[in-house]
Short mmCIF file of C-alpha atoms and ligand atoms in Angstrom, two decimals:
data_model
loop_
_atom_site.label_atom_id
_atom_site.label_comp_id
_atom_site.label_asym_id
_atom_site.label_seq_id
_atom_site.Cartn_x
_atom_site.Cartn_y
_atom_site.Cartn_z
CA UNK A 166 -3.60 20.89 -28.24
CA UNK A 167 -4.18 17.41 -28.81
CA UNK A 168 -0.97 14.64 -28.77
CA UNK A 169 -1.78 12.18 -31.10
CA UNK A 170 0.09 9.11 -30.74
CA UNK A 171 1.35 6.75 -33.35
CA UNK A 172 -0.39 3.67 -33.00
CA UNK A 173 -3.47 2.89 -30.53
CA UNK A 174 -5.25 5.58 -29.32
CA UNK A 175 -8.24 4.93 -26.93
CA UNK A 176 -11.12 6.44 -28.55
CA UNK A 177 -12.86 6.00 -25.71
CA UNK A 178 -12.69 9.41 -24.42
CA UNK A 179 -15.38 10.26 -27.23
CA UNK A 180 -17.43 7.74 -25.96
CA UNK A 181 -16.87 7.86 -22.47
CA UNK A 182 -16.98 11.40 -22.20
CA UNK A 183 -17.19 13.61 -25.10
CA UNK A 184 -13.87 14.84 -23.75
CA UNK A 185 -11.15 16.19 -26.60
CA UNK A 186 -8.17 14.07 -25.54
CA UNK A 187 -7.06 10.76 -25.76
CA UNK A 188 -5.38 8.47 -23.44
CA UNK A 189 -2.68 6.54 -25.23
CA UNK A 190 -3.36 2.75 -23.81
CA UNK A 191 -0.16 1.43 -25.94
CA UNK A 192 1.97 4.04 -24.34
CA UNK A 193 0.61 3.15 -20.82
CA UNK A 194 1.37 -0.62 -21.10
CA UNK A 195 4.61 0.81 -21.98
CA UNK A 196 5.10 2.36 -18.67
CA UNK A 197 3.68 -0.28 -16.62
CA UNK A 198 6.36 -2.80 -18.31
CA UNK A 199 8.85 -0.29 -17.49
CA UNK A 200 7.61 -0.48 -13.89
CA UNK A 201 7.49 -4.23 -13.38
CA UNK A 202 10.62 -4.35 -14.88
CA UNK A 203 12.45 -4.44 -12.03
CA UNK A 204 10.58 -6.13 -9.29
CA UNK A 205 8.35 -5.36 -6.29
CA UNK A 206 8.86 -1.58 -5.82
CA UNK A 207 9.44 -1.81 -2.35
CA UNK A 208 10.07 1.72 -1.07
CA UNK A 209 14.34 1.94 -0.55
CA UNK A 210 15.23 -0.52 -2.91
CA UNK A 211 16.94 -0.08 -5.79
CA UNK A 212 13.88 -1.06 -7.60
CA UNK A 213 11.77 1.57 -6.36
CA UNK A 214 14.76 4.32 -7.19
CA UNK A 215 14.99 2.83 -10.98
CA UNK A 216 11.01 3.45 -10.75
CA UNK A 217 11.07 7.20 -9.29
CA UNK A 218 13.59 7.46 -12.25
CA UNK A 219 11.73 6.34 -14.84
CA UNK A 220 8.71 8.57 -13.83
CA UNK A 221 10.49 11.66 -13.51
CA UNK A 222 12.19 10.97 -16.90
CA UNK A 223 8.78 10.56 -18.29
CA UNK A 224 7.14 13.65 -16.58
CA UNK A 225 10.82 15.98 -17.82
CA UNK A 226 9.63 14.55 -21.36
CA UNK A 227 6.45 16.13 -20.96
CA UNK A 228 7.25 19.23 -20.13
CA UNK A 229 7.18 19.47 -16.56
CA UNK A 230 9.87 20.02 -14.25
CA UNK A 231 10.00 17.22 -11.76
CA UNK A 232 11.84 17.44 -7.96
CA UNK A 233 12.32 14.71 -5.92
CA UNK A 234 11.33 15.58 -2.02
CA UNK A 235 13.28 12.49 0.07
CA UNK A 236 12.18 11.57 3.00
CA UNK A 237 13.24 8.28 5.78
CA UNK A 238 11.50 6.31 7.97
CA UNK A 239 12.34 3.21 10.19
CA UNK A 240 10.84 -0.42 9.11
CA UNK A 241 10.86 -3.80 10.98
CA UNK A 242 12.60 -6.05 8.72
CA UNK A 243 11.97 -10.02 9.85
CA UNK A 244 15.58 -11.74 9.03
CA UNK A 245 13.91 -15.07 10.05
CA UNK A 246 13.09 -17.26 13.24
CA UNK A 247 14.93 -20.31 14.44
CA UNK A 248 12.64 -22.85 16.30
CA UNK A 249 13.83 -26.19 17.58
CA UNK A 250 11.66 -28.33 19.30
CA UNK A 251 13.64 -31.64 21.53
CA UNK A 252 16.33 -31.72 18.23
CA UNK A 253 14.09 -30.80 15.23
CA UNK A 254 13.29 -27.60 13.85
CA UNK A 255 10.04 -26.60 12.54
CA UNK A 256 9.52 -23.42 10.44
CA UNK A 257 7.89 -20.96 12.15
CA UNK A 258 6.98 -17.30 11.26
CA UNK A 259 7.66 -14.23 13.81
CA UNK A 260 4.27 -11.95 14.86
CA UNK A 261 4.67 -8.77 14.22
CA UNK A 262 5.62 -7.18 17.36
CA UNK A 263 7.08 -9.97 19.26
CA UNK A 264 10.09 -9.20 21.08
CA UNK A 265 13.72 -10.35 19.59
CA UNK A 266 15.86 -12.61 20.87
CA UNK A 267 16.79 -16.00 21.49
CA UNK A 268 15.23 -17.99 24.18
CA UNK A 269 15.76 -21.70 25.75
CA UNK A 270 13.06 -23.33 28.21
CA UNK A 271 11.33 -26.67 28.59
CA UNK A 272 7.94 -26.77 26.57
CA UNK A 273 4.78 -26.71 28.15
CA UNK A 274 1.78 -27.39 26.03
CA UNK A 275 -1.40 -25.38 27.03
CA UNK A 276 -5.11 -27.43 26.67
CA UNK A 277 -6.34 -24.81 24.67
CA UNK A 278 -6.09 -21.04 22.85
CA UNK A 279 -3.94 -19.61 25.64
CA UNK A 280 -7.04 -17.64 27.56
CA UNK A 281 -6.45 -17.63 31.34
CA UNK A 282 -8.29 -20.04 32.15
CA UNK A 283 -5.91 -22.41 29.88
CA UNK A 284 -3.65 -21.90 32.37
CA UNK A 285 -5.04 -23.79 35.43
CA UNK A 286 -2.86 -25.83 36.97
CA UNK A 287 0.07 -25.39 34.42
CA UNK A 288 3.58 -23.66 35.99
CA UNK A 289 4.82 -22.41 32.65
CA UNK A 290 7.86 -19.66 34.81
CA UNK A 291 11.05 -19.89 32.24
CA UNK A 292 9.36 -21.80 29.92
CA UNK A 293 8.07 -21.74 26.07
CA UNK A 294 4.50 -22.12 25.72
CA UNK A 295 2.40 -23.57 22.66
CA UNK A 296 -1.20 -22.70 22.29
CA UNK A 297 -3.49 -23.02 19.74
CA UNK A 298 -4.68 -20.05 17.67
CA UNK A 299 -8.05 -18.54 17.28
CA UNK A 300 -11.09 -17.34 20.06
CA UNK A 301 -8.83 -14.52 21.53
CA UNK A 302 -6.39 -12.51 19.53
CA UNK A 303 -2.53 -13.03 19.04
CA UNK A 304 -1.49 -10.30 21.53
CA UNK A 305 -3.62 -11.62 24.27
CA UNK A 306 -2.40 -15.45 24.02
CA UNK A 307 1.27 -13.77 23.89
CA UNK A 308 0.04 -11.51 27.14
CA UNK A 309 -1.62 -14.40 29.41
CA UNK A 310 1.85 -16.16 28.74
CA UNK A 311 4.16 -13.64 29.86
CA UNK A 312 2.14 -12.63 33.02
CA UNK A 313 2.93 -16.34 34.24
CA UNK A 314 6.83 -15.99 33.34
CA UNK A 315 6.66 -18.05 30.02
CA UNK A 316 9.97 -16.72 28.29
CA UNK A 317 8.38 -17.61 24.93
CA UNK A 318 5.50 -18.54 22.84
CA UNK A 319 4.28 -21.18 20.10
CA UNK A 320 1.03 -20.22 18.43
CA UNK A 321 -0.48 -23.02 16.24
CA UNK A 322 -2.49 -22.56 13.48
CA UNK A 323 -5.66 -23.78 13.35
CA UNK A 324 -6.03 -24.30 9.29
CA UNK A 325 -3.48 -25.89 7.28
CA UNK A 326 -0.21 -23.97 6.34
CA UNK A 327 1.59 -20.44 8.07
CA UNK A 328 -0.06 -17.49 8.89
CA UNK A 329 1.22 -13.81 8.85
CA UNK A 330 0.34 -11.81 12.18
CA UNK A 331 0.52 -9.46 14.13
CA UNK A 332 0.63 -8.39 18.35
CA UNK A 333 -1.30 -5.67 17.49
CA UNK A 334 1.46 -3.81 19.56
CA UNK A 335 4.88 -4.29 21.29
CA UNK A 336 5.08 -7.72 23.01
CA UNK A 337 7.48 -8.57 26.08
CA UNK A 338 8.36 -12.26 24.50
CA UNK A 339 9.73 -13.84 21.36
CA UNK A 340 6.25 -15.44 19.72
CA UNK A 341 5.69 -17.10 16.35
CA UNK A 342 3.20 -18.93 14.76
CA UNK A 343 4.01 -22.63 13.07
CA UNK A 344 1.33 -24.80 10.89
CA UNK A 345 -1.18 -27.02 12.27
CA UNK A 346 0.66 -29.71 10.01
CA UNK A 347 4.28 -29.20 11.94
CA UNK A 348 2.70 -28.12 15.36
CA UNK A 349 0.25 -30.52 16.21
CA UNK A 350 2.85 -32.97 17.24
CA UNK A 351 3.58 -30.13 19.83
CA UNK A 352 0.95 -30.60 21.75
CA UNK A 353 2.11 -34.17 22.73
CA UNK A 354 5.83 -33.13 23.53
CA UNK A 355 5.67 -31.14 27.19
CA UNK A 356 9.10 -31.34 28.47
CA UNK A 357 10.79 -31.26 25.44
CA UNK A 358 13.76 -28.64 25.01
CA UNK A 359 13.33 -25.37 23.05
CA UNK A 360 15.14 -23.12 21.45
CA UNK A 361 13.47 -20.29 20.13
CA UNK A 362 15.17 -17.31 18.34
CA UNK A 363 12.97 -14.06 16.35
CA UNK A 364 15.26 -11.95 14.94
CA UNK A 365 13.59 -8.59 13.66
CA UNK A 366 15.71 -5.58 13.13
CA UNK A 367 15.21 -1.95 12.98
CA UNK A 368 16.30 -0.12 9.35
CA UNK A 369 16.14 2.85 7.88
CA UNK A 370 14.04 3.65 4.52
CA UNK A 371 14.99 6.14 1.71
CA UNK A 372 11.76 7.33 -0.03
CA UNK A 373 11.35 9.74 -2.60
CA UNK A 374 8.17 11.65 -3.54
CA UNK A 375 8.54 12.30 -7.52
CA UNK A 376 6.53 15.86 -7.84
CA UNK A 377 5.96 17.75 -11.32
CA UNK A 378 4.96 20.73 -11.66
CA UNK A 379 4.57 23.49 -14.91
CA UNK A 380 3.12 26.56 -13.01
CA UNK A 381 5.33 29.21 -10.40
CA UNK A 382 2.12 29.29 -8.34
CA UNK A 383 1.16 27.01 -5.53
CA UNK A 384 -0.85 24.10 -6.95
CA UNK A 385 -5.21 24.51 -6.25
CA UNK A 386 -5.00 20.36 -7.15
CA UNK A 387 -2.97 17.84 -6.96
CA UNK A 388 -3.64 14.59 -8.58
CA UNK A 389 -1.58 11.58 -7.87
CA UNK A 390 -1.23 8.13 -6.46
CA UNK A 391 1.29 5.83 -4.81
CA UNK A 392 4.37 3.84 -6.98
CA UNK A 393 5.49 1.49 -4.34
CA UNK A 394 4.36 -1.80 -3.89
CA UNK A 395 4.49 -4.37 -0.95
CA UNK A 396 7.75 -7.21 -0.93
CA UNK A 397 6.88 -10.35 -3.24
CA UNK A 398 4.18 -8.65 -5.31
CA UNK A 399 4.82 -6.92 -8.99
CA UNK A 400 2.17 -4.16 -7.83
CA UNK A 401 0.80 -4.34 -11.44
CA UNK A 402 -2.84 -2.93 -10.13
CA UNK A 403 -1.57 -1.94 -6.57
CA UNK A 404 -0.10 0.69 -8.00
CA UNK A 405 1.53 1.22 -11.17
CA UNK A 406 -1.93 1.30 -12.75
CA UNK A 407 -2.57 4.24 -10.90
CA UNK A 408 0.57 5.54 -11.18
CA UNK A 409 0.59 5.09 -14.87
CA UNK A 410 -3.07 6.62 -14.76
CA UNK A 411 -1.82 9.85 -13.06
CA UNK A 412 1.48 9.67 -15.56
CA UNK A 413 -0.66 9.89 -18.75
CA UNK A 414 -3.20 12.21 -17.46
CA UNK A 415 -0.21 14.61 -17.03
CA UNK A 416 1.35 13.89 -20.01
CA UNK A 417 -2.52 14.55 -21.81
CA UNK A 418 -2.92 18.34 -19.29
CA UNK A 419 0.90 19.33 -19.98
CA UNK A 420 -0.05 22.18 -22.68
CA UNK A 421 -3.31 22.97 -21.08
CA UNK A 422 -3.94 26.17 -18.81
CA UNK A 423 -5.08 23.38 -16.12
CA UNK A 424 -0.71 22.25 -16.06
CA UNK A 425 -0.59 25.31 -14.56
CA UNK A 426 -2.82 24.83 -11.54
CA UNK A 427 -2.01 21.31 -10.87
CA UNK A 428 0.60 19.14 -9.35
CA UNK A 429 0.91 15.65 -10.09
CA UNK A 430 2.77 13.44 -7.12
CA UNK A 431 3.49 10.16 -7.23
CA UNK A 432 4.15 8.65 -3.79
CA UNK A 433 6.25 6.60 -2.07
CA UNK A 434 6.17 4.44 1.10
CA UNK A 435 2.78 4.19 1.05
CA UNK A 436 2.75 0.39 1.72
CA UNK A 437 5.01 0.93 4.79
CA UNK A 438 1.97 3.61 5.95
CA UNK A 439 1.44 6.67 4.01
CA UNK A 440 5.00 7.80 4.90
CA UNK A 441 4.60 9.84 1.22
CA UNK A 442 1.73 11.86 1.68
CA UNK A 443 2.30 12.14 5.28
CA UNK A 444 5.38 13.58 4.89
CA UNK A 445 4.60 15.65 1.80
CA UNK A 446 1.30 17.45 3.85
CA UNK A 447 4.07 17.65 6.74
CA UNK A 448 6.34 19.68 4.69
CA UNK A 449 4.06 22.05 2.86
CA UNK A 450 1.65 23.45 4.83
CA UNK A 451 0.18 26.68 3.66
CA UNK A 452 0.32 24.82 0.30
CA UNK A 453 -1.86 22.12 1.62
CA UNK A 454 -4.12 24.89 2.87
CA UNK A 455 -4.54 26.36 -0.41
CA UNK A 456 -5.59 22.75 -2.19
CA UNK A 457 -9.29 22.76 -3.53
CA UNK A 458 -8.38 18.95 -4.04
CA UNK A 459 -6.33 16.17 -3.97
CA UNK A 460 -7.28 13.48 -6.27
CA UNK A 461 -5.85 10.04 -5.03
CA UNK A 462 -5.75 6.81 -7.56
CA UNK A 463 -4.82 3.24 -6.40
CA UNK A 464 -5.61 0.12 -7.61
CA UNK A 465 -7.84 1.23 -11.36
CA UNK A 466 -6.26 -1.60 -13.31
CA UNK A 467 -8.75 -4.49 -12.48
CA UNK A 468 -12.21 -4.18 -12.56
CA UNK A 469 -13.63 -5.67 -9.54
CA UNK A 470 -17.07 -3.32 -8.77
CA UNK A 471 -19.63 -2.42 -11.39
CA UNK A 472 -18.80 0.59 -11.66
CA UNK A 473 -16.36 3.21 -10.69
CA UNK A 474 -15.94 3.48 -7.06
CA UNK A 475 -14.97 6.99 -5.74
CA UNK A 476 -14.43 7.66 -2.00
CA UNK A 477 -13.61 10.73 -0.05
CA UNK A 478 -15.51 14.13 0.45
CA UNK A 479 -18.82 14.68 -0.34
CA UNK A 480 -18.75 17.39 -2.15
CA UNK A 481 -16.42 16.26 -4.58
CA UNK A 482 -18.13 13.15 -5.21
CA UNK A 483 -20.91 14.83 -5.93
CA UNK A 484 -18.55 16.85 -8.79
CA UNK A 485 -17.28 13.11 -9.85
CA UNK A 486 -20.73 12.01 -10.29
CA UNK A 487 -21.99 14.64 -12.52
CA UNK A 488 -18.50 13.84 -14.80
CA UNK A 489 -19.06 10.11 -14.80
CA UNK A 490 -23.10 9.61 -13.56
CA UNK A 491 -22.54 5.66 -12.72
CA UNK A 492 -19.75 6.28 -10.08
CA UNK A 493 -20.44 4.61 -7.00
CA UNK A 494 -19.94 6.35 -3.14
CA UNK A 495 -17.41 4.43 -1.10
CA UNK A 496 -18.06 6.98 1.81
CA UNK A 497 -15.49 8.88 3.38
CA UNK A 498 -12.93 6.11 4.10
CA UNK A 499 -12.62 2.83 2.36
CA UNK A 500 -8.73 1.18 2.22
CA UNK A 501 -6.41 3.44 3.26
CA UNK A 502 -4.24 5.54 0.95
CA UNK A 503 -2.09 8.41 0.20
CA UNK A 504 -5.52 10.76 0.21
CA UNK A 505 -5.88 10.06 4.04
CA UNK A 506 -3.51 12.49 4.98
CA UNK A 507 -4.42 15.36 2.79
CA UNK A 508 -8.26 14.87 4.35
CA UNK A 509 -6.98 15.01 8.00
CA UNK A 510 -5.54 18.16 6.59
CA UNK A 511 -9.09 19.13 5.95
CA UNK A 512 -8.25 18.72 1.82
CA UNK A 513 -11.35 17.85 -0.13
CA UNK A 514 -10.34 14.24 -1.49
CA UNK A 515 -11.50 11.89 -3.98
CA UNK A 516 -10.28 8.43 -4.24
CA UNK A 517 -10.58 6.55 -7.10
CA UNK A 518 -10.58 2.42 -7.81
CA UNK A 519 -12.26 -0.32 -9.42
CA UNK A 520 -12.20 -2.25 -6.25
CA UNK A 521 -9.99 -4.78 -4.28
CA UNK A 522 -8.86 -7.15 -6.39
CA UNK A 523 -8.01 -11.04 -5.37
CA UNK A 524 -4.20 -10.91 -6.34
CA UNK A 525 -3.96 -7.92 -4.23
CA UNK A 526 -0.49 -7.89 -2.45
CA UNK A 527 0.23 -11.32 -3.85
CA UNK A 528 2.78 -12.49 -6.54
CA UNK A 529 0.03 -12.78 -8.68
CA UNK A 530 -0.53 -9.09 -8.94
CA UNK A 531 0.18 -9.17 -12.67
CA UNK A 532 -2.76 -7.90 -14.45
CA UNK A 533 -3.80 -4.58 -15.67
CA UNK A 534 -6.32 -3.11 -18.74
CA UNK A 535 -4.80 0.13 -19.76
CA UNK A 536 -8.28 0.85 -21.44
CA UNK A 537 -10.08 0.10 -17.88
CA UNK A 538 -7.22 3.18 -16.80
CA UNK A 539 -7.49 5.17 -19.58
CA UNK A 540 -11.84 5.59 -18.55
CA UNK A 541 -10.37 6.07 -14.88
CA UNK A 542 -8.34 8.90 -15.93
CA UNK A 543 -10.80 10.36 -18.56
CA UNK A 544 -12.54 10.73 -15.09
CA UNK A 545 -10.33 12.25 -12.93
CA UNK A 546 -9.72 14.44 -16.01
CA UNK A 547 -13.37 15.86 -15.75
CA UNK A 548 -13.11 16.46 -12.06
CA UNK A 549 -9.95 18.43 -12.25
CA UNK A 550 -11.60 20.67 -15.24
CA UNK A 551 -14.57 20.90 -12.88
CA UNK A 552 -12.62 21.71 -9.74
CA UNK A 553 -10.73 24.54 -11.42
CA UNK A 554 -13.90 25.38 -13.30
CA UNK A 555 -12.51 24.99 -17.21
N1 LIG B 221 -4.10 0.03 -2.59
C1 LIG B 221 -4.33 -0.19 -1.19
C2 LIG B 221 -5.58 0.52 -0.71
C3 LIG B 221 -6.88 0.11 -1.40
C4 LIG B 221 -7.76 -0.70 -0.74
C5 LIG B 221 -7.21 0.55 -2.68
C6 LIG B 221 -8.94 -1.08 -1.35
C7 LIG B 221 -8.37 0.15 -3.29
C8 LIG B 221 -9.25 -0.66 -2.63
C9 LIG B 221 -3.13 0.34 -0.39
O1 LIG B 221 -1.92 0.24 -1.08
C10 LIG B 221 -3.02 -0.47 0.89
O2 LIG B 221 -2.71 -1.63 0.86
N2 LIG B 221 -3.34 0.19 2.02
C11 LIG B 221 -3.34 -0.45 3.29
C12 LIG B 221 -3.06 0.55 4.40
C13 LIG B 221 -1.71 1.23 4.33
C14 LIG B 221 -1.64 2.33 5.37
C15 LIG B 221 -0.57 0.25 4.51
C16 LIG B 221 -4.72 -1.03 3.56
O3 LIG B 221 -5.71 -0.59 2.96
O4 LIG B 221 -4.79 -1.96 4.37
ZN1 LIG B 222 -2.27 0.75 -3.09
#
């Protein structure tokens, strides 16, 4: 049957595709308003629940019955680092992994980025190092300084303004990073008193999974893509429009025989790593046995590449390719997303997007073209009908 909407419906599935149903774009802005509507959908938060909400409201609406599967997880939350440097503080920005605490020492400026060799001649036992950043990598500078009994260390930027980053693992001292602006002066103030204090703390994460199903049989695809988003960024492209994509293509399958066959998931704690999927494959295993596919869409609201980008098996690109012939190959693994841990399962996977897009992860992720989704899913569409052989 086909759902005509009041109002605009894309007729680009006839030209795209040839395909008999239409994507309503007015009724996906809709939903990606609803979305935004309450903030960065960061997975726990009372924005991401009022999200989960709304899309299992939606999915009810179309006829599907829709659990929740919960799930928690522990996340490093930064509350904020105090550096004072001989009276004045300076702003400074914890690396991920540095230890926790608050420590007090005499600084000692190293000549350099902190390799050993910067070291030579320098007694730096109970003391706060500052070094500059670059040449060797944030854990190593932070290693090289413990070894010698520094109690804590100052990483300056090399480029104008703050920096996020990262140990690349657990480190044994409090370290942050401060701009070139506030921490040249550093470099001219050995023996001045610090006070250094990172305070990171451990908490626990509520995610939900929102699942709909129409069939009693295990699912041979599931399509579906993540509806979290990262702290300070409306997740407009990253994900609702794939969110919104995998909403509407359910809402345009409900009455077929296909419903039957398919689940659609939307994800959660992606952004915090894949704790969604992960935990979803984790918890169903024979079902995840029995997939043909799992169709993954994340960022489909911005056109960045030419043309359609779809990663993931080979086999199934080769099915995308004869539904949409200009798709592009992205290989097996490009970005990471919630279709990693269905192919680890050894699921077939597709992943679908239009590319990374510059306001990715920033507050400027604002933009979306519901007609640039609606061709996305008029896509995923034609692999699913392929999969299951229509
Ligand atoms: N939406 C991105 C993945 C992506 C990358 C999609 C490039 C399209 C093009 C996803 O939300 C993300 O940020 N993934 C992280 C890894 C994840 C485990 C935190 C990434 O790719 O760095
Ligand atoms: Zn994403």
């Amino acid at each position: 049957m086909i759902r005509w909407v009041p109002g605009a419906v894309a007729a680009l599935s006839v030209m795209f595709l040839g395909a008999s149903v239409a994507f309503s774009t007015e009724r996906m802005s809709a939903d990606v308003t609803a979305l935004l509507s309450q903030g960065p959908r960061v997975a726990g938060t009372p924005s991401a629940v009022a999200a989960g909400d709304y899309l299992a409201l939606e999915l009810r609406k179309a006829g599907y019955t829709v659990e929740f599967q919960p799930f928690t997880y522990s996340r490093t939350r930064d509350l904020g680092s105090l550096l004072n440097v001989g009276g004045a503080n300076l702003e400074a920005n914890a690396l991920t992994g540095s230890a926790s605490r608050k420590v007090e020492g005499e600084l000692v400026a190293v000549p350099g980025v902190g390799a050993a060799a910067d070291y030579t001649g320098l007694e730096v036992r109970g003391k706060v190092v500052a070094v500059r950043r670059g040449v060797i990598p944030f854990g190593e500078k932070v290693r090289q300084a413990a070894e010698r009994g520094a109690v804590g260390v100052i990483v300056v930027n090399n480029a104008p303004g703050l920096v996020r980053g990262t140990l690349g693992g657990a480190g044994t001292v409090p370290a942050v990073l401060v701009s070139q602006e506030r921490g040249d002066a550093l470099f001219q103030q050995s023996g001045a008193r610090v006070s250094l204090e990172v305070r990171i703390v451990d908490e626990q994460v509520q995610g939900r999974n929102v699942i709909a199903k129409r069939g009693t049989a295990a699912p041979e695809v599931v399509v579906g893509g993540h509806y979290d988003s990262v702290p300070g960024a409306p997740g407009a492209n990253d994900n609702a429009s794939g969110t919104v994509t995998t909403l509407e293509l359910a809402r345009q399958l409900a009455d077929s025989p296909l419903a039957q066959r398919t689940w659609f998931i939307l994800f959660d704690g992606e952004e915090d790593g894949l704790w969604g999927s992960r935990r979803f494959v984790e918890a169903n295993p024979e079902l995840v046995r029995g997939l043909k596919a799992m169709l993954n869409i994340d960022m489909v609201g911005v056109k960045v590449s030419q043309t359609l980008g779809v990663g993931g098996t080979s086999s199934l690109f080769e099915v995308a390719k004869v539904v949409e012939p200009s798709v592009f190959s992205m290989g097996a693994s490009n970005g990471s997303s919630d279709h990693a841990p269905f192919a680890s399962a050894g699921v077939p996977v597709l992943f679908f997007h239009w590319g990374l897009d510059p306001n990715y992860h920033q507050p400027s992720d604002t933009a979306y073209d519901t007609a640039l989704m609606a061709q996305t899913g008029q896509v995923v569409r034609g692999v699913v009908e392929r999969v299951l052989g229509r």
